[in-house]
Amino acid sequence: MNERAAPSPFASKYGPWAVVAGASEGLGAAFAAALAARGLHLLLLARREAHLLAVADRLRATAKVEVRTAMCDLARPDLPDALAAWTADIDVGLAVYNAAYAPVGDLASQSVNDLLHVVDVNVRGPLVFARTLAPKMVERGRGGVVLMSSLAGYQGAPRIATYAASKAFNIVLGESLWRELRPHGVDVVVPTAGAIRTPGYAAAAGRDAPGTLDADVVANMALDALGRGPVVVPGAVNRVARFVLSRLLPRRTAIDIFARSTKELS
């Protein structure tokens, strides 16, 4: 008689289900694959249905986990109710908020609607996500929350100003939740990533920046950092860059350096 294998320590701590927001390609798809490989069932959320279903089909074909999907604009005003409904019959032990909206250009040239959409997806979204999913983790005494952020959140980043400000919000929110939830057995980590090889980054930048990492590397480093938060900077080059920009250089100089790195974005 075949016996079912015991769950891994990771699955025992953060399973049986994970929710990944922004899972249709790139880093979100890499998070989904990494979690499936670690034995967690998945609820994948994203706006682009065809991309989302393709990710789910690949995982169902290669991993022995259940995969559910929900087409979802994370800016929707009823997000709290929708999340509660989608997760009502599953035991969510890990919540990964990877979704982000990042229009490029000087703030004065961008539409107010575009800027407010950044706030809805990048600020309101993770706030609602954590508030909706964390309480049940607290009740059961275990779980984890991953809030993706960026090196852009540590100082001004011209031409992606609203995006950078939203990522600063996520850093502070995640650090705060790390301290609030830790006594209840719930781990929080905020990965502050540099450039990642994703279709979106390739379209915006055209070429790799120093320290660019593959999406699967970032996803696994973020998951491995759970329990060792509150913040992780994936990649040695990015850790050095963060130290130099935030500790050694005057803030004005750090902003000027970031401006040179974002001037070619489209």
Short mmCIF file of N, CA and C in Angstrom, two decimals, residues 5 8 10 21 30 41 47 59-60 64 69 93 106 112-113 120 234 242 261-263:
data_model
loop_
_atom_site.label_atom_id
_atom_site.label_comp_id
_atom_site.label_asym_id
_atom_site.label_seq_id
_atom_site.Cartn_x
_atom_site.Cartn_y
_atom_site.Cartn_z
N ALA A 5 3.33 10.85 1.18
CA ALA A 5 4.54 11.44 1.77
C ALA A 5 4.16 12.55 2.74
N SER A 8 6.56 18.72 3.55
CA SER A 8 7.85 19.32 3.87
C SER A 8 7.69 20.29 5.03
N PHE A 10 8.42 23.35 5.04
CA PHE A 10 7.85 24.58 4.50
C PHE A 10 6.34 24.45 4.36
N ALA A 21 -1.06 36.88 -5.77
CA ALA A 21 -1.68 37.96 -6.53
C ALA A 21 -0.69 38.50 -7.55
N ALA A 30 6.69 32.75 -11.37
CA ALA A 30 7.82 32.10 -10.70
C ALA A 30 7.48 31.78 -9.24
N HIS A 41 -0.82 23.95 -2.40
CA HIS A 41 -1.89 24.18 -3.35
C HIS A 41 -1.99 25.69 -3.61
N ARG A 47 -5.15 39.69 -13.67
CA ARG A 47 -6.12 40.38 -14.53
C ARG A 47 -6.23 39.74 -15.90
N LEU A 59 1.37 24.25 -14.36
CA LEU A 59 1.60 23.73 -13.01
C LEU A 59 0.83 22.44 -12.77
N ARG A 60 -0.39 22.38 -13.25
CA ARG A 60 -1.18 21.15 -13.08
C ARG A 60 -0.51 19.97 -13.78
N LYS A 64 2.13 18.03 -8.28
CA LYS A 64 1.03 17.27 -7.66
C LYS A 64 0.30 18.13 -6.65
N THR A 69 -7.81 29.31 -10.09
CA THR A 69 -7.55 30.64 -10.64
C THR A 69 -8.77 31.52 -10.47
N GLY A 93 -2.34 29.46 4.12
CA GLY A 93 -1.22 29.64 5.03
C GLY A 93 -0.17 30.60 4.53
N ASP A 106 7.36 61.47 -16.42
CA ASP A 106 7.29 62.52 -15.41
C ASP A 106 5.87 62.62 -14.87
N VAL A 112 -4.23 61.70 -14.11
CA VAL A 112 -4.58 61.46 -12.72
C VAL A 112 -5.11 60.04 -12.54
N ASN A 113 -5.87 59.55 -13.51
CA ASN A 113 -6.40 58.18 -13.41
C ASN A 113 -5.29 57.15 -13.34
N ASP A 120 -4.27 52.31 -6.18
CA ASP A 120 -5.24 51.23 -5.97
C ASP A 120 -4.57 49.86 -6.00
N PRO A 234 17.27 40.61 -2.65
CA PRO A 234 17.82 39.50 -3.44
C PRO A 234 19.01 39.93 -4.29
N ARG A 242 22.08 48.85 -2.39
CA ARG A 242 21.24 49.41 -1.33
C ARG A 242 22.09 50.04 -0.22
N SER A 261 19.32 55.80 -13.90
CA SER A 261 18.92 54.42 -14.19
C SER A 261 17.51 54.32 -14.74
N THR A 262 16.68 55.34 -14.53
CA THR A 262 15.29 55.28 -15.00
C THR A 262 15.05 56.13 -16.25
N LYS A 263 16.04 56.87 -16.70
CA LYS A 263 15.79 57.79 -17.82
C LYS A 263 15.52 57.07 -19.13
#
